[in-house]
PDB file of C-alpha atoms in Angstrom:
ATOM      1  CA  UNK S   1     -25.617 123.815-151.948  1.00  0.00           C
ATOM      2  CA  UNK S   2     -26.472 123.788-148.247  1.00  0.00           C
ATOM      3  CA  UNK S   3     -25.742 127.506-147.997  1.00  0.00           C
ATOM      4  CA  UNK S   4     -28.169 128.351-150.816  1.00  0.00           C
ATOM      5  CA  UNK S   5     -30.876 126.132-149.344  1.00  0.00           C
ATOM      6  CA  UNK S   6     -30.491 127.629-145.854  1.00  0.00           C
ATOM      7  CA  UNK S   7     -30.365 131.172-147.229  1.00  0.00           C
ATOM      8  CA  UNK S   8     -33.684 130.836-149.083  1.00  0.00           C
ATOM      9  CA  UNK S   9     -35.175 128.954-146.156  1.00  0.00           C
ATOM     10  CA  UNK S  10     -34.178 131.666-143.649  1.00  0.00           C
ATOM     11  CA  UNK S  11     -35.376 134.432-145.992  1.00  0.00           C
ATOM     12  CA  UNK S  12     -38.873 132.898-146.168  1.00  0.00           C
ATOM     13  CA  UNK S  13     -39.067 132.371-142.400  1.00  0.00           C
ATOM     14  CA  UNK S  14     -37.879 135.855-141.426  1.00  0.00           C
ATOM     15  CA  UNK S  15     -40.012 137.555-144.068  1.00  0.00           C
ATOM     16  CA  UNK S  16     -43.000 135.837-142.501  1.00  0.00           C
ATOM     17  CA  UNK S  17     -42.002 136.817-138.955  1.00  0.00           C
ATOM     18  CA  UNK S  18     -41.002 140.409-139.662  1.00  0.00           C
ATOM     19  CA  UNK S  19     -43.370 141.410-142.468  1.00  0.00           C
ATOM     20  CA  UNK S  20     -46.354 139.129-142.987  1.00  0.00           C
ATOM     21  CA  UNK S  21     -47.358 138.493-139.362  1.00  0.00           C
ATOM     22  CA  UNK S  22     -47.222 142.170-138.219  1.00  0.00           C
ATOM     23  CA  UNK S  23     -48.827 143.598-141.371  1.00  0.00           C
ATOM     24  CA  UNK S  24     -51.413 140.938-142.205  1.00  0.00           C
ATOM     25  CA  UNK S  25     -51.930 138.252-139.557  1.00  0.00           C
ATOM     26  CA  UNK S  26     -52.163 140.611-136.563  1.00  0.00           C
ATOM     27  CA  UNK S  27     -54.603 142.789-138.467  1.00  0.00           C
ATOM     28  CA  UNK S  28     -56.786 139.718-139.054  1.00  0.00           C
ATOM     29  CA  UNK S  29     -56.310 139.779-142.819  1.00  0.00           C
ATOM     30  CA  UNK S  30     -55.930 136.020-142.809  1.00  0.00           C
ATOM     31  CA  UNK S  31     -56.793 135.246-146.442  1.00  0.00           C
ATOM     32  CA  UNK S  32     -54.273 137.764-147.748  1.00  0.00           C
ATOM     33  CA  UNK S  33     -51.747 136.428-145.236  1.00  0.00           C
ATOM     34  CA  UNK S  34     -52.079 132.843-146.532  1.00  0.00           C
ATOM     35  CA  UNK S  35     -51.818 133.968-150.176  1.00  0.00           C
ATOM     36  CA  UNK S  36     -48.765 136.102-149.402  1.00  0.00           C
ATOM     37  CA  UNK S  37     -47.108 133.279-147.452  1.00  0.00           C
ATOM     38  CA  UNK S  38     -47.631 130.857-150.335  1.00  0.00           C
ATOM     39  CA  UNK S  39     -46.184 133.465-152.683  1.00  0.00           C
ATOM     40  CA  UNK S  40     -43.097 133.972-150.510  1.00  0.00           C
ATOM     41  CA  UNK S  41     -42.441 130.228-150.238  1.00  0.00           C
ATOM     42  CA  UNK S  42     -42.956 129.800-153.994  1.00  0.00           C
ATOM     43  CA  UNK S  43     -40.555 132.649-154.689  1.00  0.00           C
ATOM     44  CA  UNK S  44     -37.959 131.133-152.356  1.00  0.00           C
ATOM     45  CA  UNK S  45     -38.443 127.761-154.060  1.00  0.00           C
ATOM     46  CA  UNK S  46     -37.930 129.431-157.435  1.00  0.00           C
ATOM     47  CA  UNK S  47     -34.589 130.794-156.254  1.00  0.00           C
ATOM     48  CA  UNK S  48     -33.658 127.312-155.013  1.00  0.00           C
ATOM     49  CA  UNK S  49     -34.549 125.979-158.430  1.00  0.00           C
ATOM     50  CA  UNK S  50     -32.663 128.731-160.221  1.00  0.00           C
ATOM     51  CA  UNK S  51     -29.547 128.723-158.037  1.00  0.00           C
ATOM     52  CA  UNK S  52     -29.325 125.028-157.196  1.00  0.00           C
ATOM     53  CA  UNK S  53     -31.309 122.697-159.451  1.00  0.00           C
ATOM     54  CA  UNK S  54     -30.561 124.250-162.836  1.00  0.00           C
ATOM     55  CA  UNK S  55     -26.771 124.335-162.279  1.00  0.00           C
ATOM     56  CA  UNK S  56     -26.918 120.668-161.259  1.00  0.00           C
ATOM     57  CA  UNK S  57     -28.874 119.905-164.408  1.00  0.00           C
ATOM     58  CA  UNK S  58     -25.784 120.467-166.494  1.00  0.00           C
ATOM     59  CA  UNK S  59     -24.251 117.382-164.952  1.00  0.00           C
ATOM     60  CA  UNK S  60     -27.374 115.223-165.083  1.00  0.00           C
ATOM     61  CA  UNK S  61     -28.387 113.287-168.132  1.00  0.00           C
ATOM     62  CA  UNK S  62     -32.027 112.405-168.704  1.00  0.00           C
ATOM     63  CA  UNK S  63     -35.011 114.743-168.641  1.00  0.00           C
ATOM     64  CA  UNK S  64     -37.081 112.481-166.387  1.00  0.00           C
ATOM     65  CA  UNK S  65     -34.408 112.358-163.720  1.00  0.00           C
ATOM     66  CA  UNK S  66     -34.064 116.143-163.865  1.00  0.00           C
ATOM     67  CA  UNK S  67     -37.815 116.606-163.381  1.00  0.00           C
ATOM     68  CA  UNK S  68     -37.815 114.193-160.455  1.00  0.00           C
ATOM     69  CA  UNK S  69     -34.910 116.071-158.888  1.00  0.00           C
ATOM     70  CA  UNK S  70     -36.751 119.363-159.313  1.00  0.00           C
ATOM     71  CA  UNK S  71     -39.909 117.948-157.705  1.00  0.00           C
ATOM     72  CA  UNK S  72     -37.993 116.472-154.755  1.00  0.00           C
ATOM     73  CA  UNK S  73     -36.170 119.747-154.095  1.00  0.00           C
ATOM     74  CA  UNK S  74     -39.370 121.808-154.389  1.00  0.00           C
ATOM     75  CA  UNK S  75     -41.397 119.450-152.216  1.00  0.00           C
ATOM     76  CA  UNK S  76     -38.780 119.148-149.470  1.00  0.00           C
ATOM     77  CA  UNK S  77     -38.172 122.873-149.399  1.00  0.00           C
ATOM     78  CA  UNK S  78     -41.879 123.734-149.289  1.00  0.00           C
ATOM     79  CA  UNK S  79     -42.658 121.030-146.716  1.00  0.00           C
ATOM     80  CA  UNK S  80     -39.918 121.942-144.275  1.00  0.00           C
ATOM     81  CA  UNK S  81     -40.490 125.658-144.807  1.00  0.00           C
ATOM     82  CA  UNK S  82     -44.203 125.314-144.010  1.00  0.00           C
ATOM     83  CA  UNK S  83     -43.398 123.352-140.862  1.00  0.00           C
ATOM     84  CA  UNK S  84     -40.754 125.797-139.691  1.00  0.00           C
ATOM     85  CA  UNK S  85     -42.899 128.815-140.561  1.00  0.00           C
ATOM     86  CA  UNK S  86     -45.755 127.302-138.572  1.00  0.00           C
ATOM     87  CA  UNK S  87     -43.566 126.537-135.569  1.00  0.00           C
ATOM     88  CA  UNK S  88     -41.804 129.916-135.546  1.00  0.00           C
ATOM     89  CA  UNK S  89     -45.104 131.753-136.074  1.00  0.00           C
ATOM     90  CA  UNK S  90     -46.660 129.893-133.163  1.00  0.00           C
ATOM     91  CA  UNK S  91     -43.677 130.578-130.900  1.00  0.00           C
ATOM     92  CA  UNK S  92     -43.606 134.239-131.914  1.00  0.00           C
ATOM     93  CA  UNK S  93     -47.318 134.700-131.264  1.00  0.00           C
ATOM     94  CA  UNK S  94     -47.085 132.825-127.965  1.00  0.00           C
ATOM     95  CA  UNK S  95     -44.182 134.997-126.851  1.00  0.00           C
ATOM     96  CA  UNK S  96     -46.155 138.142-127.658  1.00  0.00           C
ATOM     97  CA  UNK S  97     -49.212 136.693-125.920  1.00  0.00           C
ATOM     98  CA  UNK S  98     -47.189 136.100-122.768  1.00  0.00           C
ATOM     99  CA  UNK S  99     -45.802 139.643-122.971  1.00  0.00           C
ATOM    100  CA  UNK S 100     -49.331 141.035-123.331  1.00  0.00           C
ATOM    101  CA  UNK S 101     -50.536 138.888-120.444  1.00  0.00           C
ATOM    102  CA  UNK S 102     -47.685 140.150-118.286  1.00  0.00           C
ATOM    103  CA  UNK S 103     -48.529 143.745-119.184  1.00  0.00           C
ATOM    104  CA  UNK S 104     -52.190 143.049-118.495  1.00  0.00           C
ATOM    105  CA  UNK S 105     -51.387 141.668-115.044  1.00  0.00           C
ATOM    106  CA  UNK S 106     -49.138 144.642-114.348  1.00  0.00           C
ATOM    107  CA  UNK S 107     -51.917 147.040-115.348  1.00  0.00           C
ATOM    108  CA  UNK S 108     -54.371 145.150-113.143  1.00  0.00           C
ATOM    109  CA  UNK S 109     -51.919 145.370-110.242  1.00  0.00           C
ATOM    110  CA  UNK S 110     -51.529 149.096-110.829  1.00  0.00           C
ATOM    111  CA  UNK S 111     -55.310 149.547-110.988  1.00  0.00           C
ATOM    112  CA  UNK S 112     -55.710 147.459-107.844  1.00  0.00           C
ATOM    113  CA  UNK S 113     -53.097 149.524-105.995  1.00  0.00           C
ATOM    114  CA  UNK S 114     -54.790 152.699-107.202  1.00  0.00           C
ATOM    115  CA  UNK S 115     -58.164 151.367-106.052  1.00  0.00           C
ATOM    116  CA  UNK S 116     -56.777 150.391-102.650  1.00  0.00           C
ATOM    117  CA  UNK S 117     -55.193 153.817-102.236  1.00  0.00           C
ATOM    118  CA  UNK S 118     -58.441 155.591-103.094  1.00  0.00           C
ATOM    119  CA  UNK S 119     -60.460 153.348-100.781  1.00  0.00           C
ATOM    120  CA  UNK S 120     -58.037 153.994 -97.929  1.00  0.00           C
ATOM    121  CA  UNK S 121     -58.264 157.723 -98.605  1.00  0.00           C
ATOM    122  CA  UNK S 122     -62.064 157.584 -98.595  1.00  0.00           C
ATOM    123  CA  UNK S 123     -62.093 155.534 -95.393  1.00  0.00           C
ATOM    124  CA  UNK S 124     -59.607 157.915 -93.800  1.00  0.00           C
ATOM    125  CA  UNK S 125     -61.894 160.750 -94.850  1.00  0.00           C
ATOM    126  CA  UNK S 126     -64.967 159.280 -93.174  1.00  0.00           C
ATOM    127  CA  UNK S 127     -63.242 158.639 -89.819  1.00  0.00           C
ATOM    128  CA  UNK S 128     -62.432 162.269 -88.914  1.00  0.00           C
ATOM    129  CA  UNK S 129     -65.772 163.328 -90.424  1.00  0.00           C
ATOM    130  CA  UNK S 130     -67.606 161.075 -87.970  1.00  0.00           C
ATOM    131  CA  UNK S 131     -65.343 162.028 -85.067  1.00  0.00           C
ATOM    132  CA  UNK S 132     -65.686 165.759 -85.750  1.00  0.00           C
ATOM    133  CA  UNK S 133     -69.488 165.621 -85.815  1.00  0.00           C
ATOM    134  CA  UNK S 134     -69.679 163.583 -82.609  1.00  0.00           C
ATOM    135  CA  UNK S 135     -67.165 165.738 -80.737  1.00  0.00           C
ATOM    136  CA  UNK S 136     -69.069 168.805 -81.860  1.00  0.00           C
ATOM    137  CA  UNK S 137     -72.227 167.347 -80.309  1.00  0.00           C
ATOM    138  CA  UNK S 138     -70.392 166.542 -77.067  1.00  0.00           C
ATOM    139  CA  UNK S 139     -68.941 170.057 -77.012  1.00  0.00           C
ATOM    140  CA  UNK S 140     -72.425 171.541 -77.283  1.00  0.00           C
ATOM    141  CA  UNK S 141     -73.589 169.424 -74.350  1.00  0.00           C
ATOM    142  CA  UNK S 142     -70.608 170.402 -72.199  1.00  0.00           C
ATOM    143  CA  UNK S 143     -71.391 174.072 -72.821  1.00  0.00           C
ATOM    144  CA  UNK S 144     -74.869 173.407 -71.456  1.00  0.00           C
ATOM    145  CA  UNK S 145     -73.286 171.425 -68.589  1.00  0.00           C
ATOM    146  CA  UNK S 146     -75.410 168.455 -69.544  1.00  0.00           C
ATOM    147  CA  UNK S 147     -75.154 165.193 -67.595  1.00  0.00           C
ATOM    148  CA  UNK S 148     -75.349 163.309 -70.905  1.00  0.00           C
ATOM    149  CA  UNK S 149     -71.826 164.292 -71.970  1.00  0.00           C
ATOM    150  CA  UNK S 150     -69.998 161.495 -70.052  1.00  0.00           C
ATOM    151  CA  UNK S 151     -72.316 158.864 -71.537  1.00  0.00           C
ATOM    152  CA  UNK S 152     -71.669 160.203 -75.010  1.00  0.00           C
ATOM    153  CA  UNK S 153     -67.917 160.011 -74.452  1.00  0.00           C
ATOM    154  CA  UNK S 154     -68.189 156.343 -73.423  1.00  0.00           C
ATOM    155  CA  UNK S 155     -70.301 155.507 -76.468  1.00  0.00           C
ATOM    156  CA  UNK S 156     -67.881 157.378 -78.677  1.00  0.00           C
ATOM    157  CA  UNK S 157     -64.955 155.354 -77.326  1.00  0.00           C
ATOM    158  CA  UNK S 158     -66.740 152.122 -78.293  1.00  0.00           C
ATOM    159  CA  UNK S 159     -67.459 153.432 -81.767  1.00  0.00           C
ATOM    160  CA  UNK S 160     -63.917 154.676 -82.314  1.00  0.00           C
ATOM    161  CA  UNK S 161     -62.506 151.338 -81.175  1.00  0.00           C
ATOM    162  CA  UNK S 162     -64.449 149.651 -83.981  1.00  0.00           C
ATOM    163  CA  UNK S 163     -63.405 152.261 -86.534  1.00  0.00           C
ATOM    164  CA  UNK S 164     -59.712 152.154 -85.626  1.00  0.00           C
ATOM    165  CA  UNK S 165     -59.210 148.420 -85.149  1.00  0.00           C
ATOM    166  CA  UNK S 166     -61.941 146.511 -87.001  1.00  0.00           C
ATOM    167  CA  UNK S 167     -62.270 148.607 -90.147  1.00  0.00           C
ATOM    168  CA  UNK S 168     -58.744 148.184 -91.487  1.00  0.00           C
ATOM    169  CA  UNK S 169     -59.793 145.370 -93.837  1.00  0.00           C
ATOM    170  CA  UNK S 170     -61.726 145.973 -97.028  1.00  0.00           C
ATOM    171  CA  UNK S 171     -64.659 143.917 -95.711  1.00  0.00           C
ATOM    172  CA  UNK S 172     -65.966 143.253 -92.202  1.00  0.00           C
ATOM    173  CA  UNK S 173     -68.595 140.914 -90.788  1.00  0.00           C
ATOM    174  CA  UNK S 174     -72.048 142.326 -91.376  1.00  0.00           C
ATOM    175  CA  UNK S 175     -73.135 141.575 -87.813  1.00  0.00           C
ATOM    176  CA  UNK S 176     -70.247 143.714 -86.503  1.00  0.00           C
ATOM    177  CA  UNK S 177     -71.311 146.559 -88.756  1.00  0.00           C
ATOM    178  CA  UNK S 178     -74.868 146.241 -87.431  1.00  0.00           C
ATOM    179  CA  UNK S 179     -73.583 146.345 -83.865  1.00  0.00           C
ATOM    180  CA  UNK S 180     -71.713 149.535 -84.743  1.00  0.00           C
ATOM    181  CA  UNK S 181     -74.923 151.052 -86.154  1.00  0.00           C
ATOM    182  CA  UNK S 182     -76.856 150.118 -82.999  1.00  0.00           C
ATOM    183  CA  UNK S 183     -74.208 151.791 -80.836  1.00  0.00           C
ATOM    184  CA  UNK S 184     -74.326 154.841 -83.080  1.00  0.00           C
ATOM    185  CA  UNK S 185     -78.111 155.031 -82.694  1.00  0.00           C
ATOM    186  CA  UNK S 186     -77.745 154.732 -78.918  1.00  0.00           C
ATOM    187  CA  UNK S 187     -75.355 157.673 -79.041  1.00  0.00           C
ATOM    188  CA  UNK S 188     -77.867 159.720 -81.031  1.00  0.00           C
ATOM    189  CA  UNK S 189     -80.672 158.834 -78.614  1.00  0.00           C
ATOM    190  CA  UNK S 190     -78.562 160.031 -75.691  1.00  0.00           C
ATOM    191  CA  UNK S 191     -77.734 163.239 -77.525  1.00  0.00           C
ATOM    192  CA  UNK S 192     -81.344 163.945 -78.507  1.00  0.00           C
ATOM    193  CA  UNK S 193     -82.755 162.790 -75.167  1.00  0.00           C
ATOM    194  CA  UNK S 194     -85.274 160.634 -77.054  1.00  0.00           C
ATOM    195  CA  UNK S 195     -86.868 163.779 -78.476  1.00  0.00           C
ATOM    196  CA  UNK S 196     -87.672 161.904 -81.686  1.00  0.00           C
ATOM    197  CA  UNK S 197     -88.674 158.252 -82.138  1.00  0.00           C
ATOM    198  CA  UNK S 198     -85.826 156.189 -83.599  1.00  0.00           C
ATOM    199  CA  UNK S 199     -86.742 152.733 -84.844  1.00  0.00           C
ATOM    200  CA  UNK S 200     -84.381 150.137 -86.283  1.00  0.00           C
ATOM    201  CA  UNK S 201     -85.667 146.838 -87.664  1.00  0.00           C
ATOM    202  CA  UNK S 202     -83.605 143.925 -88.994  1.00  0.00           C
ATOM    203  CA  UNK S 203     -85.149 141.244 -91.183  1.00  0.00           C
ATOM    204  CA  UNK S 204     -83.274 138.051 -91.949  1.00  0.00           C
ATOM    205  CA  UNK S 205     -79.936 136.727 -90.735  1.00  0.00           C
ATOM    206  CA  UNK S 206     -76.721 138.716 -91.139  1.00  0.00           C
ATOM    207  CA  UNK S 207     -74.444 135.934 -89.879  1.00  0.00           C
ATOM    208  CA  UNK S 208     -71.311 135.164 -91.912  1.00  0.00           C
ATOM    209  CA  UNK S 209     -72.031 137.810 -94.561  1.00  0.00           C
ATOM    210  CA  UNK S 210     -69.451 140.543 -95.117  1.00  0.00           C
ATOM    211  CA  UNK S 211     -69.749 144.163 -96.166  1.00  0.00           C
ATOM    212  CA  UNK S 212     -67.451 147.120 -96.728  1.00  0.00           C
ATOM    213  CA  UNK S 213     -67.171 148.954 -93.384  1.00  0.00           C
ATOM    214  CA  UNK S 214     -68.796 152.308 -92.650  1.00  0.00           C
ATOM    215  CA  UNK S 215     -71.105 152.330 -95.677  1.00  0.00           C
ATOM    216  CA  UNK S 216     -74.320 152.683 -93.684  1.00  0.00           C
ATOM    217  CA  UNK S 217     -73.338 155.219 -91.019  1.00  0.00           C
ATOM    218  CA  UNK S 218     -73.058 158.311 -93.278  1.00  0.00           C
ATOM    219  CA  UNK S 219     -76.504 157.573 -94.737  1.00  0.00           C
ATOM    220  CA  UNK S 220     -78.048 157.156 -91.276  1.00  0.00           C
ATOM    221  CA  UNK S 221     -76.187 160.192 -89.967  1.00  0.00           C
ATOM    222  CA  UNK S 222     -77.781 162.218 -92.744  1.00  0.00           C
ATOM    223  CA  UNK S 223     -81.231 161.411 -91.319  1.00  0.00           C
ATOM    224  CA  UNK S 224     -80.259 163.030 -88.017  1.00  0.00           C
ATOM    225  CA  UNK S 225     -78.342 165.861 -89.639  1.00  0.00           C
ATOM    226  CA  UNK S 226     -81.246 167.024 -91.824  1.00  0.00           C
ATOM    227  CA  UNK S 227     -84.129 165.688 -89.724  1.00  0.00           C
ATOM    228  CA  UNK S 228     -86.947 167.437 -87.935  1.00  0.00           C
ATOM    229  CA  UNK S 229     -86.488 167.290 -84.158  1.00  0.00           C
ATOM    230  CA  UNK S 230     -89.171 167.064 -81.527  1.00  0.00           C
ATOM    231  CA  UNK S 231     -92.162 164.791 -81.238  1.00  0.00           C
ATOM    232  CA  UNK S 232     -94.458 167.794 -81.600  1.00  0.00           C
ATOM    233  CA  UNK S 233     -92.973 168.409 -85.049  1.00  0.00           C
ATOM    234  CA  UNK S 234     -93.709 164.859 -86.107  1.00  0.00           C
ATOM    235  CA  UNK S 235     -90.029 164.009 -86.316  1.00  0.00           C
ATOM    236  CA  UNK S 236     -88.955 160.394 -86.613  1.00  0.00           C
ATOM    237  CA  UNK S 237     -86.199 158.165 -87.993  1.00  0.00           C
ATOM    238  CA  UNK S 238     -87.069 154.694 -89.295  1.00  0.00           C
ATOM    239  CA  UNK S 239     -84.316 152.297 -90.389  1.00  0.00           C
ATOM    240  CA  UNK S 240     -84.922 148.909 -91.975  1.00  0.00           C
ATOM    241  CA  UNK S 241     -82.257 146.317 -92.840  1.00  0.00           C
ATOM    242  CA  UNK S 242     -83.368 143.358 -94.942  1.00  0.00           C
ATOM    243  CA  UNK S 243     -81.059 140.317 -95.161  1.00  0.00           C
ATOM    244  CA  UNK S 244     -83.663 137.688 -96.056  1.00  0.00           C
ATOM    245  CA  UNK S 245     -81.713 136.989 -99.237  1.00  0.00           C
ATOM    246  CA  UNK S 246     -78.190 136.068 -98.078  1.00  0.00           C
ATOM    247  CA  UNK S 247     -76.683 137.485-101.297  1.00  0.00           C
ATOM    248  CA  UNK S 248     -78.619 140.730-101.165  1.00  0.00           C
ATOM    249  CA  UNK S 249     -78.660 143.654 -98.734  1.00  0.00           C
ATOM    250  CA  UNK S 250     -81.393 146.256 -98.533  1.00  0.00           C
ATOM    251  CA  UNK S 251     -81.307 149.366 -96.375  1.00  0.00           C
ATOM    252  CA  UNK S 252     -84.227 151.778 -96.140  1.00  0.00           C
ATOM    253  CA  UNK S 253     -84.078 155.017 -94.166  1.00  0.00           C
ATOM    254  CA  UNK S 254     -86.991 157.400 -93.666  1.00  0.00           C
ATOM    255  CA  UNK S 255     -87.096 160.581 -91.645  1.00  0.00           C
ATOM    256  CA  UNK S 256     -89.121 163.731 -91.468  1.00  0.00           C
ATOM    257  CA  UNK S 257     -87.209 166.611 -93.020  1.00  0.00           C
ATOM    258  CA  UNK S 258     -88.496 170.015 -92.004  1.00  0.00           C
ATOM    259  CA  UNK S 259     -86.252 172.024 -94.324  1.00  0.00           C
ATOM    260  CA  UNK S 260     -85.554 169.339 -96.902  1.00  0.00           C
ATOM    261  CA  UNK S 261     -82.202 167.986 -97.871  1.00  0.00           C
ATOM    262  CA  UNK S 262     -79.908 170.775 -98.959  1.00  0.00           C
ATOM    263  CA  UNK S 263     -78.337 169.120-101.998  1.00  0.00           C
ATOM    264  CA  UNK S 264     -76.279 172.165-102.836  1.00  0.00           C
ATOM    265  CA  UNK S 265     -74.641 172.119 -99.407  1.00  0.00           C
ATOM    266  CA  UNK S 266     -73.970 168.397 -99.739  1.00  0.00           C
ATOM    267  CA  UNK S 267     -72.409 169.013-103.153  1.00  0.00           C
ATOM    268  CA  UNK S 268     -70.190 171.848-102.017  1.00  0.00           C
ATOM    269  CA  UNK S 269     -69.190 170.818 -98.537  1.00  0.00           C
ATOM    270  CA  UNK S 270     -70.696 167.564 -97.286  1.00  0.00           C
ATOM    271  CA  UNK S 271     -68.572 164.474 -97.677  1.00  0.00           C
ATOM    272  CA  UNK S 272     -70.804 161.805 -96.144  1.00  0.00           C
ATOM    273  CA  UNK S 273     -73.090 160.763 -99.004  1.00  0.00           C
ATOM    274  CA  UNK S 274     -70.526 161.649-101.684  1.00  0.00           C
ATOM    275  CA  UNK S 275     -68.068 159.372 -99.920  1.00  0.00           C
ATOM    276  CA  UNK S 276     -70.561 156.493 -99.832  1.00  0.00           C
ATOM    277  CA  UNK S 277     -71.446 156.936-103.502  1.00  0.00           C
ATOM    278  CA  UNK S 278     -67.795 156.771-104.552  1.00  0.00           C
ATOM    279  CA  UNK S 279     -67.037 153.742-102.387  1.00  0.00           C
ATOM    280  CA  UNK S 280     -70.061 151.926-103.782  1.00  0.00           C
ATOM    281  CA  UNK S 281     -68.806 152.633-107.303  1.00  0.00           C
ATOM    282  CA  UNK S 282     -65.390 151.186-106.445  1.00  0.00           C
ATOM    283  CA  UNK S 283     -66.428 148.212-104.315  1.00  0.00           C
ATOM    284  CA  UNK S 284     -69.714 147.169-105.900  1.00  0.00           C
ATOM    285  CA  UNK S 285     -69.640 148.301-109.548  1.00  0.00           C
ATOM    286  CA  UNK S 286     -72.878 147.390-111.335  1.00  0.00           C
ATOM    287  CA  UNK S 287     -73.993 145.639-108.142  1.00  0.00           C
ATOM    288  CA  UNK S 288     -75.627 148.414-106.158  1.00  0.00           C
ATOM    289  CA  UNK S 289     -78.492 150.854-106.363  1.00  0.00           C
ATOM    290  CA  UNK S 290     -78.777 154.015-104.278  1.00  0.00           C
ATOM    291  CA  UNK S 291     -81.877 156.204-104.392  1.00  0.00           C
ATOM    292  CA  UNK S 292     -82.360 159.459-102.494  1.00  0.00           C
ATOM    293  CA  UNK S 293     -85.763 161.157-102.428  1.00  0.00           C
ATOM    294  CA  UNK S 294     -87.039 164.240-100.634  1.00  0.00           C
ATOM    295  CA  UNK S 295     -90.778 164.680-101.126  1.00  0.00           C
ATOM    296  CA  UNK S 296     -93.355 166.442 -98.967  1.00  0.00           C
ATOM    297  CA  UNK S 297     -90.913 166.837 -96.070  1.00  0.00           C
ATOM    298  CA  UNK S 298     -90.255 163.100 -96.103  1.00  0.00           C
ATOM    299  CA  UNK S 299     -86.650 162.155 -96.767  1.00  0.00           C
ATOM    300  CA  UNK S 300     -85.995 158.605 -98.009  1.00  0.00           C
ATOM    301  CA  UNK S 301     -82.802 156.703 -98.755  1.00  0.00           C
ATOM    302  CA  UNK S 302     -82.867 153.256-100.342  1.00  0.00           C
ATOM    303  CA  UNK S 303     -79.696 151.210-100.796  1.00  0.00           C
ATOM    304  CA  UNK S 304     -79.488 147.779-102.400  1.00  0.00           C
ATOM    305  CA  UNK S 305     -76.248 145.790-102.683  1.00  0.00           C
ATOM    306  CA  UNK S 306     -75.713 142.505-104.485  1.00  0.00           C
ATOM    307  CA  UNK S 307     -73.129 140.412-102.611  1.00  0.00           C
ATOM    308  CA  UNK S 308     -72.973 137.526-105.088  1.00  0.00           C
TER     309      UNK S 308
END
């Protein structure tokens, strides 16, 4: 008797776990799932009735008692089966949910590691790029036996100290990044012997805010790289930082561009702006806007970053 009851009970439970949940419930066919589950339990109850109740009926006298026995067996079987099906279904779904969550966390960890690796590669790319350009400028001055070369070397040492020791983290203090930019501009002024006006203006307070390191320098470097030199040529470089909104950063760069910005060269060989664009995509997805315009020999870069 107990064997028959347990056999039908187990058949209903496992049919639900192995067939109904994967084929119907997980595919969100809930109405068909409920109908099928009721059908399975009814079928199992029929077998209980056929294999257990009817054989007992031979030894029971009285139709009313037999009907009451049938009802009790059906009710108890259906009741306990529904409870057990509900509990096992819940546990099965919870187990799968935890497995999916674990896989999701693992995928996020993998994506994070991939992101970190790419960011490190991009940062490692910008460091020698900056160093190469600066050393090339110093080399040109040494060929001319210029007295400015020692000053450039000292400025370069300060800049490289920041790059090597302060830029290892994903984010740095914004005021430190601004100090780096000021030192970089001083280096450019020494190199160019103040042949073009360079103006940097800061609006608002940069204290306590953080930013990804070395995002601004390649954009500013581009102004000197493709700029028009000499006051007689109308050359200039204007840089404006706006931090009036503590959760928002704005950078505007304007310079006179005699030959225009060679986009094809930047696409094929230059890494500065391409590097910045990729890092912005990784670090500030959907939270940045970068515009580059070259009109009437006036080159403009506008960068906006949402820090919230």
